[in-house]
Amino acid sequence: TLTSKISFRSILWVVQNYVETHPDTYPIILSLENHCSHPFQRTMAKDMKEILGDKLHVPSAEHMADDHQTRLPTPEELRGLVVIKGKRPPEPDEGAVNDDDDNDNVDKEEDPDDAAIREGAEEDHHQKKKKPSKIVPELAKLTLFHGTHYHSFAESIQQAPSHMHSIGETKITKIVSHTSTE
């Protein structure tokens, strides 16, 4: 990154202070790029609840159960609140959580051919053993927006309203160029 190191708790305190002094602000979205171990994810969830308190928007149980709901809260409904964007496991109880497994918590970019080979091997292995979730339930329950990879506009429009893409300037330029030539 281009910034100096700052603790997660320090960021939460700054956000909490801003929301406290600007209660009519539109929602602040914290986008978590999570490469943390399960124990630290639990600490993150605990810290967010402790520091942000009632300023943290916690999605309803219905929202978590029905990922394809048709309505998200409006920006007006979320005024003065902090909203979390991050990864959510496809199923709340998918696999057992292994606290010693820190290596599965890193999303790495890889060659598509390598990914296809790996996915094929994982599918064979997955039939024998459930893979532990990368995100702990304590953190997933605080996440309103689910960060997903962009593949195509047609695929994105079929996703739930709570699914969100983070697209860099280079990639968006390619997408727009490709779309305008069609």
N, CA and C of each residue as an Amber inpcrd file, in Angstrom:
protein
   546
   0.8360000  -1.1890000   0.0000000   0.0000000   0.0000000   0.0000000
   0.8730000   1.2410000   0.0000000   0.2420000   2.3570000  -0.2400000
   0.9740000   3.6240000  -0.2650000   0.8790000   4.3780000   1.0610000
   0.3400000   3.7270000   2.0780000   0.1920000   4.3920000   3.3710000
   1.1180000   3.7700000   4.3950000   1.3440000   4.5040000   5.4540000
   2.1180000   3.9310000   6.5570000   1.2010000   3.0190000   7.3610000
   1.7920000   2.2120000   8.2160000   1.0090000   1.2710000   9.0100000
   0.1470000   2.0050000  10.0290000  -1.0750000   1.4910000  10.1840000
  -1.9940000   2.0170000  11.1810000  -2.8010000   0.8330000  11.6930000
  -3.0560000   0.7950000  12.9700000  -3.7560000  -0.3590000  13.5340000
  -5.2360000  -0.3340000  13.1500000  -5.8260000  -1.5020000  13.1000000
  -7.2470000  -1.6550000  12.7840000  -8.0990000  -0.9030000  13.8080000
  -7.7620000  -1.0350000  15.0720000  -8.5100000  -0.3430000  16.1340000
  -8.4260000   1.1710000  15.9670000  -7.2700000   1.6890000  15.5510000
  -7.1260000   3.1350000  15.3330000  -8.0660000   3.6090000  14.2270000
  -8.1750000   2.8210000  13.1760000  -9.0850000   3.1650000  12.0820000
 -10.5270000   3.1850000  12.6000000 -10.8770000   2.1760000  13.3730000
 -12.2390000   2.1190000  13.9140000 -12.5340000   3.3190000  14.8000000
 -11.5600000   3.7390000  15.6160000 -11.7670000   4.8970000  16.4820000
 -11.9610000   6.1660000  15.6660000 -11.2060000   6.3270000  14.5900000
 -11.3530000   7.5110000  13.7340000 -12.7380000   7.5120000  13.0810000
 -13.1580000   6.3590000  12.5540000 -14.4730000   6.2490000  11.9210000
 -15.5670000   6.5160000  12.9520000 -15.4460000   5.9250000  14.1260000
 -16.4460000   6.1160000  15.1850000 -16.5340000   7.5950000  15.5580000
 -15.4110000   8.2560000  15.6940000 -15.3910000   9.6780000  16.0370000
 -16.0520000  10.5030000  14.9330000 -15.7690000  10.1860000  13.6960000
 -16.3780000  10.9290000  12.5790000 -17.8960000  10.7590000  12.5750000
 -18.3570000   9.5290000  12.7030000 -19.7960000   9.2620000  12.6860000
 -20.4730000   9.9140000  13.8930000 -19.8020000   9.9030000  15.0110000
 -20.3550000  10.5260000  16.2240000 -20.5010000  12.0350000  16.0490000
 -19.5270000  12.6810000  15.4210000 -19.5800000  14.1340000  15.2450000
 -20.3510000  14.5530000  14.0020000 -20.6460000  13.6070000  13.1020000
 -21.4150000  13.8750000  11.8800000 -22.5480000  12.8540000  11.7630000
 -23.5310000  12.9130000  12.6290000 -24.5740000  11.8820000  12.6720000
 -25.4490000  11.8110000  11.4260000 -25.4630000  12.8680000  10.6020000
 -26.2760000  12.8480000   9.3820000 -25.4990000  12.3960000   8.1540000
 -24.2730000  11.9510000   8.3550000 -23.4660000  11.5130000   7.2200000
 -24.0920000  10.2950000   6.5520000 -23.9140000  10.2070000   5.2460000
 -24.3320000   8.9840000   4.5650000 -23.4410000   7.8470000   5.0600000
 -23.8560000   6.6060000   4.8530000 -23.1030000   5.4950000   5.4530000
 -21.6450000   5.4660000   5.0050000 -20.8180000   5.0840000   5.9260000
 -19.4040000   4.8550000   5.6330000 -19.2550000   3.3650000   5.4020000
 -18.6880000   3.0140000   4.2580000 -18.5010000   1.6010000   3.9280000
 -17.0380000   1.2420000   4.1730000 -16.8180000   0.3160000   5.1050000
 -15.4760000  -0.1970000   5.3390000 -15.3060000  -1.4590000   4.5090000
 -14.3950000  -1.4060000   3.5650000 -14.1250000  -2.5580000   2.7020000
 -12.9540000  -3.3270000   3.2950000 -13.2290000  -4.5370000   3.7720000
 -12.1980000  -5.3390000   4.4220000 -11.5150000  -6.2390000   3.4020000
 -10.2320000  -6.0380000   3.2080000  -9.4360000  -6.9740000   2.4210000
  -8.7890000  -7.8820000   3.4540000  -9.4400000  -8.9970000   3.6700000
  -9.1550000  -9.8310000   4.8290000  -8.1550000 -10.9410000   4.5000000
  -6.9800000 -10.8360000   5.0500000  -5.9490000 -11.8790000   4.9260000
  -5.5580000 -12.3540000   6.3210000  -6.5190000 -12.3360000   7.2260000
  -6.2260000 -12.5840000   8.6430000  -6.5800000 -14.0090000   9.0620000
  -5.9100000 -14.4580000  10.0900000  -6.1980000 -15.7620000  10.6890000
  -7.5750000 -15.7250000  11.3340000  -8.1280000 -16.8970000  11.5930000
  -9.4420000 -16.9750000  12.2430000  -9.4660000 -16.2820000  13.6110000
  -8.4580000 -16.4880000  14.4580000  -8.4950000 -15.7860000  15.7500000
  -8.5010000 -14.2600000  15.5910000  -7.7240000 -13.7490000  14.6280000
  -7.7090000 -12.2950000  14.4570000  -9.0210000 -11.8090000  13.8500000
  -9.6590000 -12.5950000  12.9880000 -10.9650000 -12.2100000  12.4550000
 -11.9830000 -12.0690000  13.5880000 -11.9200000 -12.9770000  14.5420000
 -12.8230000 -12.8810000  15.6950000 -12.5440000 -11.5940000  16.4840000
 -11.2710000 -11.2490000  16.6200000 -10.8840000 -10.0150000  17.3070000
 -11.3950000  -8.7960000  16.5270000 -11.2890000  -8.8460000  15.2030000
 -11.7970000  -7.7420000  14.3800000 -13.2920000  -7.5420000  14.6190000
 -14.0520000  -8.6320000  14.5970000 -15.5030000  -8.5560000  14.7970000
 -15.8070000  -7.9810000  16.1850000 -15.0990000  -8.4650000  17.1860000
 -15.3010000  -7.9940000  18.5680000 -14.9710000  -6.5040000  18.6600000
 -13.8650000  -6.0810000  18.0660000 -13.4600000  -4.6750000  18.0980000
 -14.4720000  -3.7850000  17.3770000 -14.9890000  -4.2410000  16.2360000
 -15.9770000  -3.4340000  15.5080000 -17.2310000  -3.2420000  16.3450000
 -17.6950000  -4.3160000  16.9780000 -18.9010000  -4.2090000  17.8090000
 -18.6380000  -3.3160000  19.0290000 -17.4660000  -3.4680000  19.6420000
 -17.1340000  -2.7010000  20.8460000 -16.9490000  -1.2160000  20.5360000
 -16.1750000  -0.8920000  19.5150000 -15.8320000   0.5060000  19.2270000
 -16.9520000   1.2350000  18.4970000 -17.5530000   0.5940000  17.4860000
 -18.5880000   1.2630000  16.7050000 -19.9550000   1.1870000  17.3710000
 -20.1610000   0.1540000  18.1930000 -21.4130000   0.0180000  18.9350000
 -22.6450000   0.0880000  18.0440000 -23.5900000   0.9490000  18.4250000
 -24.8380000   1.0390000  17.6640000 -24.6750000   1.7910000  16.3510000
 -23.4850000   2.2660000  16.0540000 -23.2000000   2.9190000  14.7660000
 -22.8180000   1.8920000  13.6920000 -22.6400000   0.6420000  14.0940000
 -22.3200000  -0.4440000  13.1590000 -23.6210000  -1.0600000  12.6580000
 -23.8220000  -1.0440000  11.3460000 -25.0120000  -1.6920000  10.7760000
 -24.7690000  -3.1980000  10.7640000 -25.6400000  -3.9290000  11.4490000
 -25.5670000  -5.3910000  11.4660000 -26.7530000  -5.8990000  10.6500000
 -26.4800000  -6.6000000   9.5400000 -27.5860000  -7.0900000   8.7090000
 -28.5130000  -8.0000000   9.5030000 -29.7850000  -7.9650000   9.1420000
 -30.7700000  -8.8000000   9.8220000 -30.5320000 -10.2720000   9.5050000
 -31.0700000 -11.1420000  10.3370000 -30.9520000 -12.5820000  10.1090000
 -31.6020000 -12.9550000   8.7840000 -32.7030000 -12.2670000   8.4240000
 -33.3800000 -12.5420000   7.1490000 -32.4570000 -12.2200000   5.9760000
 -31.7130000 -11.1150000   6.1050000 -30.7900000 -10.7510000   5.0280000
 -29.7140000 -11.8180000   4.8480000 -29.2080000 -12.3040000   5.9670000
 -28.1550000 -13.3080000   5.8940000 -28.6930000 -14.6160000   5.3320000
 -29.9510000 -14.9430000   5.6330000 -30.5430000 -16.1940000   5.1600000
 -30.9410000 -16.0950000   3.6980000 -31.3760000 -14.9050000   3.2570000
 -31.8590000 -14.7330000   1.8910000 -30.9360000 -13.7810000   1.1550000
 -29.8550000 -14.3250000   0.5890000 -28.8510000 -13.5150000  -0.0810000
 -29.4110000 -12.8610000  -1.3430000 -30.4980000 -13.3790000  -1.8790000
 -31.0660000 -12.8190000  -3.1000000 -32.2660000 -11.9260000  -2.8050000
 -32.2780000 -11.3370000  -1.6280000 -33.3720000 -10.4260000  -1.2990000
 -33.4210000  -9.3240000  -2.3470000 -34.5750000  -8.7480000  -2.5270000
 -34.7430000  -7.7430000  -3.5690000 -34.4300000  -6.3420000  -3.0900000
 -34.3700000  -6.1100000  -1.7950000 -34.1810000  -4.7610000  -1.2880000
 -33.0540000  -4.6940000  -0.2700000 -32.1590000  -3.7600000  -0.4900000
 -31.1360000  -3.4200000   0.4990000 -31.6090000  -2.1710000   1.2390000
 -31.0510000  -1.9070000   2.4070000 -31.3870000  -0.6440000   3.0720000
 -30.9560000   0.5300000   2.1830000 -31.7220000   1.5950000   2.2040000
 -31.3760000   2.7720000   1.4060000 -30.2750000   3.5590000   2.1030000
 -29.5650000   4.4120000   1.3590000 -28.5840000   5.2840000   2.0140000
 -29.2180000   6.1480000   3.1050000 -30.4620000   6.5650000   2.9020000
 -31.1560000   7.3520000   3.9310000 -31.3320000   6.5370000   5.2100000
 -31.6820000   5.2570000   5.0660000 -31.8720000   4.3880000   6.2340000
 -30.5500000   4.1160000   6.9510000 -29.4610000   4.2420000   6.2310000
 -28.1440000   3.9430000   6.7950000 -27.3740000   5.1970000   7.2270000
 -28.0250000   6.3450000   7.1970000 -27.3440000   7.5900000   7.6210000
 -26.7730000   7.4140000   9.0290000 -25.5360000   7.8760000   9.1830000
 -24.8990000   7.8370000  10.4950000 -24.3970000   6.4610000  10.9050000
 -24.3890000   5.5150000   9.9610000 -23.9540000   4.1530000  10.2880000
 -22.7260000   3.7450000   9.4800000 -22.0770000   2.7040000   9.9640000
 -20.9240000   2.1110000   9.2840000 -21.3690000   0.7610000   8.7460000
 -21.0790000   0.5210000   7.4730000 -21.4700000  -0.7060000   6.7840000
 -20.1920000  -1.4540000   6.4050000 -20.2300000  -2.7760000   6.5130000
 -19.0520000  -3.5950000   6.2040000 -19.2270000  -4.2900000   4.8560000
 -18.1630000  -4.2100000   4.0440000 -18.0810000  -4.9600000   2.7910000
 -16.9180000  -5.9310000   2.9450000 -17.1480000  -7.1930000   2.6340000
 -16.0960000  -8.1950000   2.7220000 -16.5630000  -9.4960000   2.1220000
 -15.8400000 -10.5220000   2.3540000 -16.2180000 -11.8540000   1.8670000
 -17.1480000 -12.4990000   2.8800000 -18.1190000 -13.2210000   2.3510000
 -19.0100000 -14.0150000   3.1970000 -18.9810000 -15.4360000   2.6410000
 -18.9270000 -16.4300000   3.5090000 -18.9740000 -17.8040000   3.0120000
 -20.3200000 -18.0510000   2.3270000 -20.3520000 -18.9210000   1.3140000
 -21.6130000 -19.2050000   0.6290000 -22.6880000 -19.7300000   1.5740000
 -22.3080000 -20.5460000   2.5250000 -23.2530000 -21.1000000   3.4940000
 -22.7510000 -20.7560000   4.8850000 -23.6350000 -20.2890000   5.7880000
 -23.1800000 -19.8970000   7.1230000 -22.4450000 -20.9840000   7.8870000
 -22.8250000 -22.2470000   7.7180000 -22.1880000 -23.3220000   8.4810000
 -21.3060000 -24.2020000   7.6040000 -20.6980000 -23.6240000   6.5800000
 -19.8940000 -24.4110000   5.6590000 -18.5950000 -24.8350000   6.3150000
 -18.4340000 -26.1080000   6.5600000 -17.1860000 -26.6480000   7.0780000
 -16.8910000 -26.2260000   8.5010000 -15.9220000 -26.8540000   9.0660000
 -15.4860000 -26.5290000  10.4190000 -14.4230000 -25.4530000  10.3400000
 -14.3340000 -24.6490000  11.3440000 -13.3230000 -23.6050000  11.3980000
 -12.1120000 -24.1600000  12.1320000 -10.9530000 -24.0310000  11.5100000
  -9.7190000 -24.5280000  12.0860000  -8.8550000 -23.3350000  12.4480000
  -8.6840000 -23.0640000  13.7340000  -7.9360000 -21.8980000  14.1810000
  -6.4560000 -21.9520000  13.8240000  -5.9210000 -23.1180000  13.5790000
  -4.4980000 -23.2280000  13.2730000  -4.2100000 -23.0110000  11.8000000
  -5.2500000 -22.9010000  10.9760000  -5.0770000 -22.8310000   9.5340000
  -5.0220000 -21.3850000   9.0740000  -3.8290000 -20.8180000   9.0250000
  -3.6630000 -19.4330000   8.6060000  -3.4140000 -19.3180000   7.1110000
  -2.9540000 -20.3540000   6.4550000  -2.5860000 -20.2770000   5.0510000
  -3.7830000 -20.2210000   4.1220000  -4.9380000 -20.7170000   4.5360000
  -6.1260000 -20.6710000   3.6880000  -6.7810000 -19.3000000   3.6740000
  -6.2770000 -18.3460000   4.4420000  -6.9380000 -17.0610000   4.5640000
  -6.3950000 -16.0140000   3.5980000  -5.6230000 -16.3960000   2.6150000
  -5.0530000 -15.4420000   1.6930000  -5.6290000 -15.7000000   0.3090000
  -6.2240000 -14.6460000  -0.2830000  -6.6860000 -14.7230000  -1.6600000
  -5.5170000 -14.3450000  -2.5450000  -5.1260000 -15.2260000  -3.4360000
  -3.9900000 -14.9610000  -4.3060000  -4.4720000 -14.9370000  -5.7430000
  -3.9180000 -13.9970000  -6.5400000  -4.2110000 -14.0230000  -7.9540000
  -3.3550000 -15.1210000  -8.5610000  -3.9580000 -15.8850000  -9.4820000
  -3.2060000 -16.9650000 -10.0930000  -3.5930000 -17.0970000 -11.5470000
  -2.7740000 -17.8020000 -12.2810000  -3.0300000 -18.0530000 -13.6870000
  -4.3230000 -18.8450000 -13.8270000  -5.2220000 -18.4590000 -14.7640000
  -6.4970000 -19.1730000 -14.9220000  -6.3340000 -20.6680000 -15.1840000
  -5.2690000 -21.0560000 -15.9240000  -5.0430000 -22.4830000 -16.1820000
  -4.6990000 -23.2120000 -14.8860000  -3.8570000 -22.5810000 -14.0640000
  -3.5130000 -23.1830000 -12.7670000  -4.7500000 -23.2950000 -11.8870000
  -5.5970000 -22.2570000 -11.9400000  -6.8150000 -22.2640000 -11.1300000
  -7.7370000 -23.4040000 -11.5580000  -7.8710000 -23.6140000 -12.8560000
  -8.7490000 -24.6820000 -13.3460000  -8.2420000 -26.0520000 -12.9070000
  -6.9410000 -26.2500000 -12.9670000  -6.3480000 -27.5190000 -12.5360000
  -6.5660000 -27.7100000 -11.0380000  -6.2840000 -26.6440000 -10.2730000
  -6.4500000 -26.7010000  -8.8320000  -7.9070000 -26.9470000  -8.4560000
  -8.8460000 -26.2430000  -9.1330000 -10.2660000 -26.4200000  -8.8310000
 -10.7230000 -27.8490000  -9.1050000 -10.2160000 -28.4360000 -10.1930000
 -10.5650000 -29.8240000 -10.4960000 -10.0820000 -30.7580000  -9.3960000
  -8.8620000 -30.5350000  -8.9460000  -8.3110000 -31.3570000  -7.8690000
  -9.0750000 -31.1170000  -6.5710000  -9.4540000 -29.8500000  -6.3240000
 -10.2080000 -29.5460000  -5.1060000 -11.5870000 -30.1760000  -5.1330000
 -12.2230000 -30.2140000  -6.3110000 -13.5440000 -30.8310000  -6.4050000
 -13.4640000 -32.3040000  -6.0320000 -12.4210000 -32.9820000  -6.5300000
 -12.2420000 -34.3900000  -6.1780000 -12.0230000 -34.5330000  -4.6690000
 -11.1740000 -33.6730000  -4.1170000 -10.8580000 -33.7290000  -2.6950000
 -12.0590000 -33.2850000  -1.8560000 -12.8220000 -32.2990000  -2.3660000
 -13.9670000 -31.7580000  -1.6250000 -15.0360000 -32.8190000  -1.3950000
 -15.1430000 -33.7630000  -2.2830000 -16.1230000 -34.8210000  -2.1020000
 -15.7650000 -35.6800000  -0.8950000 -14.4920000 -35.7310000  -0.5510000
 -14.0470000 -36.5380000   0.5770000 -14.0570000 -35.7470000   1.8850000
 -13.7130000 -34.4320000   1.8250000 -13.5480000 -33.6510000   3.0380000
 -14.0600000 -32.2280000   2.8010000 -14.8750000 -31.7110000   3.7350000
 -15.3390000 -30.3340000   3.6310000 -14.1920000 -29.3940000   3.9320000
 -14.0620000 -28.3370000   3.1250000 -13.0230000 -27.3480000   3.3130000
 -13.4710000 -26.3210000   4.3560000 -12.6140000 -25.9390000   5.2820000
 -13.0370000 -24.9520000   6.2820000 -13.3020000 -23.5940000   5.6300000
 -14.2250000 -22.8540000   6.2030000 -14.5640000 -21.5260000   5.7110000
 -13.3880000 -20.5850000   5.9400000 -13.1630000 -19.6690000   4.9910000
 -12.0910000 -18.6970000   5.1570000 -12.4820000 -17.5730000   6.1020000
 -13.7810000 -17.3530000   6.2400000 -14.2790000 -16.2540000   7.0650000
 -15.0460000 -16.8210000   8.2570000 -14.7210000 -16.3460000   9.4480000
 -15.4060000 -16.8340000  10.6460000 -16.8280000 -16.2580000  10.6940000
 -17.7680000 -16.9910000  11.2670000 -19.1640000 -16.5230000  11.3260000
 -19.3270000 -15.1810000  12.0410000 -18.5360000 -14.9250000  13.0720000
 -18.6410000 -13.6670000  13.8200000 -18.4280000 -12.4540000  12.9100000
 -17.5090000 -12.5830000  11.9510000 -17.2250000 -11.4910000  11.0220000
 -18.2350000 -11.4890000   9.8710000 -18.5810000 -12.6540000   9.3710000
 -19.5360000 -12.7500000   8.2620000 -20.8820000 -12.1330000   8.6350000
 -21.2940000 -12.2870000   9.8900000 -22.5900000 -11.7620000  10.3430000
 -22.6440000 -10.2390000  10.3360000 -21.5000000  -9.5800000  10.3110000
 -21.4470000  -8.1200000  10.2960000 -21.3760000  -7.5550000   8.8790000
 -21.2590000  -8.4220000   7.8900000 -21.0050000  -8.0190000   6.5170000
 -22.2990000  -7.8780000   5.7240000 -22.5850000  -6.6480000   5.2720000
 -23.7630000  -6.4120000   4.4420000 -23.4500000  -6.6750000   2.9800000
 -22.3440000  -6.1130000   2.4960000 -21.9690000  -6.2660000   1.0890000
 -20.9330000  -7.3630000   0.9350000 -21.2210000  -8.2860000   0.0390000
 -20.3340000  -9.4170000  -0.2170000 -19.4660000  -9.0910000  -1.4290000
 -18.1690000  -8.9990000  -1.2130000 -17.2430000  -8.7130000  -2.3050000
 -17.0840000  -9.9250000  -3.2120000 -17.3520000  -9.7380000  -4.5030000
 -17.2390000 -10.8260000  -5.4780000 -16.3710000 -10.3790000  -6.6460000
 -15.8280000 -11.3460000  -7.3530000 -15.0190000 -11.0580000  -8.5400000
 -15.9310000 -10.7210000  -9.7100000 -15.5150000  -9.7620000 -10.5090000
 -16.2530000  -9.3990000 -11.7100000 -15.8140000 -10.3140000 -12.8460000
 -16.8010000 -10.9090000 -13.5190000 -16.5120000 -11.7320000 -14.6920000
 -17.1440000 -11.1280000 -15.9320000 -18.4040000 -10.7420000 -15.8310000
 -19.0960000 -10.1030000 -16.9430000 -20.3110000  -9.3660000 -16.4100000
 -20.7830000  -8.3940000 -17.2090000 -21.9590000  -7.6570000 -16.7860000
 -23.1670000  -8.5840000 -16.7010000 -23.3020000  -9.4800000 -17.6610000
 -24.4420000 -10.4130000 -17.6690000 -24.4630000 -11.2660000 -16.4030000
 -23.2930000 -11.7210000 -15.9600000 -23.2150000 -12.5200000 -14.7320000
 -23.4900000 -11.6540000 -13.5040000 -22.9770000 -10.4330000 -13.4900000
 -23.1530000  -9.5420000 -12.3420000 -24.6140000  -9.1820000 -12.1260000
 -25.3490000  -8.9640000 -13.1970000 -26.7470000  -8.5530000 -13.0690000
 -27.6030000  -9.6650000 -12.4670000 -27.1290000 -10.9060000 -12.5430000
 -27.8500000 -12.0440000 -11.9770000 -27.5560000 -12.2530000 -10.4940000
 -26.5360000 -11.5690000  -9.9900000 -26.1550000 -11.7490000  -8.5910000
 -27.0940000 -10.9850000  -7.6630000 -27.0550000 -11.3550000  -6.4140000
 -27.8750000 -10.6980000  -5.3890000 -27.4950000  -9.2240000  -5.2820000
 -28.4480000  -8.3660000  -4.8890000 -28.1500000  -6.9370000  -4.7590000
 -27.0410000  -6.6400000  -3.7490000 -26.8300000  -7.5370000  -2.8030000
 -25.7950000  -7.3050000  -1.7920000 -24.3920000  -7.6650000  -2.2790000
 -24.2780000  -8.2160000  -3.4860000 -22.9620000  -8.5340000  -4.0320000
 -22.3790000  -7.2900000  -4.6810000 -21.1040000  -7.0780000  -4.4490000
 -20.4630000  -5.8430000  -4.8720000 -19.0850000  -6.1530000  -5.4390000
 -18.7180000  -5.4400000  -6.5050000 -17.3970000  -5.5990000  -7.1120000
 -16.5220000  -4.3980000  -6.7620000 -15.2410000  -4.6550000  -6.5720000
 -14.2540000  -3.5920000  -6.5040000 -13.4180000  -3.7350000  -7.7680000
 -13.5420000  -2.7680000  -8.6510000 -12.8790000  -2.8540000  -9.9470000
 -11.9020000  -1.6970000 -10.0580000 -10.6410000  -2.0350000 -10.3300000
  -9.6060000  -1.0180000 -10.4740000  -9.7500000  -0.2440000 -11.7750000
  -9.0650000   0.8920000 -11.8450000  -9.1700000   1.7650000 -13.0150000
  -8.7490000   1.0750000 -14.3030000  -7.6940000   0.2930000 -14.2700000
  -7.2280000  -0.3830000 -15.4830000  -8.2740000  -1.3670000 -15.9780000
  -8.8200000  -2.1540000 -15.0690000  -9.8060000  -3.1600000 -15.4610000
 -11.1030000  -2.5010000 -15.9450000 -11.5440000  -1.4380000 -15.2970000
 -12.7880000  -0.7890000 -15.7120000 -12.6050000  -0.1680000 -17.0920000
 -11.4280000   0.3560000 -17.3890000 -11.1630000   0.9070000 -18.7230000
 -11.2820000  -0.1920000 -19.7720000 -10.7440000  -1.3760000 -19.4910000
 -10.8570000  -2.5040000 -20.4180000 -12.3100000  -2.9340000 -20.5880000
 -13.0700000  -2.9770000 -19.4840000 -14.4630000  -3.3800000 -19.5460000
 -15.2660000  -2.4060000 -20.3980000 -15.0550000  -1.1040000 -20.1660000
 -15.7870000  -0.0910000 -20.9140000 -15.3900000  -0.1490000 -22.3850000
 -14.1060000  -0.3030000 -22.6800000 -13.6380000  -0.3920000 -24.0730000
 -14.2510000  -1.5960000 -24.7630000 -14.2730000  -2.7130000 -24.0750000
 -14.8160000  -3.9430000 -24.6440000 -16.3340000  -3.8210000 -24.8630000
 -17.0280000  -3.2100000 -23.9200000 -18.4780000  -3.0460000 -24.0200000
 -18.8480000  -2.1000000 -25.1420000 -18.0680000  -1.0230000 -25.3300000
 -18.4020000  -0.0370000 -26.3590000 -18.1370000  -0.5490000 -27.7650000
 -17.3050000  -1.5810000 -27.9250000 -17.0460000  -2.1420000 -29.2540000
 -18.0690000  -3.2000000 -29.6430000 -18.9150000  -3.6130000 -28.7080000
 -19.9230000  -4.6320000 -29.0090000 -21.1390000  -4.0410000 -29.6360000
